[in-house]
Tab-separated table of C-alpha atoms in Angstrom:
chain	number	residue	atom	x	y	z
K	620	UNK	CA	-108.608	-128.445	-48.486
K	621	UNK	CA	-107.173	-128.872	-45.132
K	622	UNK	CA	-103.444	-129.206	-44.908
K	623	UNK	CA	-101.107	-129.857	-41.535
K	624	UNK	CA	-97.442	-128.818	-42.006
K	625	UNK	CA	-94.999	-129.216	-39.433
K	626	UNK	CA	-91.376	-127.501	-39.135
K	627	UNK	CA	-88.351	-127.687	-37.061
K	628	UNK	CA	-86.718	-130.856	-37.749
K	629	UNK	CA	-83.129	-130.798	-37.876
K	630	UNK	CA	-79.883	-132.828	-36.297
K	631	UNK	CA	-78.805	-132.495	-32.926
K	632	UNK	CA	-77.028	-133.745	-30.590
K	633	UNK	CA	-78.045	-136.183	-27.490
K	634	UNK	CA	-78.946	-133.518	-24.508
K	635	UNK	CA	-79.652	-131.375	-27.148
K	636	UNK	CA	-83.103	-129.689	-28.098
K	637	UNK	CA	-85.773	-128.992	-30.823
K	638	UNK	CA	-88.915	-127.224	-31.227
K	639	UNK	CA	-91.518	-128.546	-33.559
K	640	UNK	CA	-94.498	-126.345	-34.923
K	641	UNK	CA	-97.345	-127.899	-37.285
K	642	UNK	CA	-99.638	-125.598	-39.132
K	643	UNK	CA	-103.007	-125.835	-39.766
K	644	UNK	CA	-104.718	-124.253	-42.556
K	645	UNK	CA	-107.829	-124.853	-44.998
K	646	UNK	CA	-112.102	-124.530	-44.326
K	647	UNK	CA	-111.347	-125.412	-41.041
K	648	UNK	CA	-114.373	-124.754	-38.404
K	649	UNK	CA	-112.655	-125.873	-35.247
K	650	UNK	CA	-110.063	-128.399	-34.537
K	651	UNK	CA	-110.346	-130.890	-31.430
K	652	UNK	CA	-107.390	-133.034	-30.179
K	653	UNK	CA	-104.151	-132.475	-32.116
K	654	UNK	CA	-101.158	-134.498	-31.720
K	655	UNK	CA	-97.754	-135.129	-32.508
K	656	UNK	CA	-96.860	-139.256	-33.781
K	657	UNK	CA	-93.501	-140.461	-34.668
K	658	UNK	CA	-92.129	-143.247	-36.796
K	659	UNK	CA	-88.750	-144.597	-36.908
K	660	UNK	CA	-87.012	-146.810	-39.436
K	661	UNK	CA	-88.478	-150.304	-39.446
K	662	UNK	CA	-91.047	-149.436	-36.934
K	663	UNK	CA	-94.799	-148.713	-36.602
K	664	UNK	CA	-95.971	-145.010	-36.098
K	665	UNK	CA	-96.728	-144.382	-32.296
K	666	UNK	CA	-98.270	-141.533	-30.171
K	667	UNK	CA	-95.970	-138.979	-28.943
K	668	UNK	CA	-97.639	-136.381	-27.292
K	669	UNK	CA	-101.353	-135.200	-27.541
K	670	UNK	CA	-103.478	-132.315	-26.906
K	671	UNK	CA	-107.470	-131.534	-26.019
K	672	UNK	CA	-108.607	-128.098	-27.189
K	673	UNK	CA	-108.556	-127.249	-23.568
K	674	UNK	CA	-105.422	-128.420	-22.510
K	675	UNK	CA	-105.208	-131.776	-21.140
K	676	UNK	CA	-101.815	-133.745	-22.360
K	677	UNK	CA	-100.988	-136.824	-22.838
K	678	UNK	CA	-98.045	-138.459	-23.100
K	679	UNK	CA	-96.328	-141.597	-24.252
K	680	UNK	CA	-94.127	-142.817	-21.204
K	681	UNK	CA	-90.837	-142.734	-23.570
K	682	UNK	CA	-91.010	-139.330	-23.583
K	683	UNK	CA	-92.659	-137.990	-20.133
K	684	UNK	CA	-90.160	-135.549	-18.416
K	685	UNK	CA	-88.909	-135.014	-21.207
K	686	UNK	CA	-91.188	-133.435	-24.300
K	687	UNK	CA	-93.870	-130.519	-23.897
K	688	UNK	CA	-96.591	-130.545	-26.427
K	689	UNK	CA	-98.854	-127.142	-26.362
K	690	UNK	CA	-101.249	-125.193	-28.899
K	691	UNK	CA	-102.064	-121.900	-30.281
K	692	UNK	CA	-105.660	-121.881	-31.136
K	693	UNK	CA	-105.645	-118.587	-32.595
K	694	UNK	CA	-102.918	-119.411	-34.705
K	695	UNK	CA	-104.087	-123.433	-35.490
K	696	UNK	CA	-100.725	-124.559	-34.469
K	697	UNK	CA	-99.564	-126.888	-32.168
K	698	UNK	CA	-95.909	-127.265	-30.647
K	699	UNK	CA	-93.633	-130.033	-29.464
K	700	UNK	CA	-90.794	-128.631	-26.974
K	701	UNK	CA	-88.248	-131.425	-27.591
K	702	UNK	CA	-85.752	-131.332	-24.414
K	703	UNK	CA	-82.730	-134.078	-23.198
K	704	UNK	CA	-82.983	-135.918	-26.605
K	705	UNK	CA	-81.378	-139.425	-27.221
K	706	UNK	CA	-81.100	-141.242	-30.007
K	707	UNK	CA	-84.041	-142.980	-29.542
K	708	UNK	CA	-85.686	-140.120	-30.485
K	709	UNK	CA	-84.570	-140.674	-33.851
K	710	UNK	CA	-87.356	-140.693	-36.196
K	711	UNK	CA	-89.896	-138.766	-38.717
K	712	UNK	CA	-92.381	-136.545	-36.633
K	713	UNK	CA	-95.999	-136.451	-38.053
K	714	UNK	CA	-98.543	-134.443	-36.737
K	715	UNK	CA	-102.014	-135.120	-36.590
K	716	UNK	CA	-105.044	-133.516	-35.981
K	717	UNK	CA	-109.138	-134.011	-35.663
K	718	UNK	CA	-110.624	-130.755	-37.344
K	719	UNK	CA	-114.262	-130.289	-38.558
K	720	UNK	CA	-114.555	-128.668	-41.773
K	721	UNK	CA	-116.745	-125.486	-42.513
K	722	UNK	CA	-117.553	-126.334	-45.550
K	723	UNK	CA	-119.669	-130.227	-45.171
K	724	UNK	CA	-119.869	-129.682	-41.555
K	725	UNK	CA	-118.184	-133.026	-40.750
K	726	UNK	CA	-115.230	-134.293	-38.333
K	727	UNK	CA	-111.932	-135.997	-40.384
K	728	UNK	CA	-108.264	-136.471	-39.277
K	729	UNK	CA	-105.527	-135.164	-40.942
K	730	UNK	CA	-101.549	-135.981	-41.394
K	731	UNK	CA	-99.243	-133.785	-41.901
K	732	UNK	CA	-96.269	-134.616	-43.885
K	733	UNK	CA	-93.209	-134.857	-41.573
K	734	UNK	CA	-90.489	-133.545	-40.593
K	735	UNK	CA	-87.147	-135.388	-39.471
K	736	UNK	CA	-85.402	-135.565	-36.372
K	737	UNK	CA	-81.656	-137.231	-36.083
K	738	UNK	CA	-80.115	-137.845	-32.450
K	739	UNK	CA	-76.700	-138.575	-33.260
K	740	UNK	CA	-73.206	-137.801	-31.542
């Protein structure tokens, strides 16, 4: 079975930064987009940062400037550079990722657990 799981959570303080790394492992054929989603207390989970297997980023405009998402393919991991972070930023980080099994041949998405990050002074 396919699994996602991420590392690096931790406390810091605002300014400070974090490096996040997810994991993927299983009958995995190829992975497409991966991604890294956030959800703070009494909120929804949004869109952080996202990646194409080629490259191409995306962003959501809360963090632009400030987080770097990028990918290993040899290693099935993707990262999220976490830099100037506020307390905002406060929140469980999920990752996610569309990977197409080698064993039925067929495209699912996949959660990791998460890991927390605290912004706090």
């Amino acid at each position: 079975q396919v699994q996602l799981v991420e590392s690096g959570g931790g406390l810091v303080q605002p300014g400070g930064s974090l490096r996040l790394s997810c994991a993927a492992s299983g009958a995995i054929f190829s992975i497409n987009s991966m991604a890294w989603y956030r959800q703070a207390p009494g909120k929804q989970r949004d869109m952080v940062a996202a990646i194409t297997f080629g490259g191409s980023r995306n962003y959501a405009g809360s963090v632009t400037g400030r987080f770097t998402i990028s990918r290993d393919n040899a290693k099935n991991t993707v990262y999220l550079q976490m830099d100037s972070l506020k307390p905002e930023d406060t929140a469980v980080y999920y990752c996610n990722a569309d990977i197409l099994s080698r064993i039925n041949g067929r495209w699912d998405n996949y959660w990791g657990q998460g890991t927390q990050v605290t912004v706090s002074s």
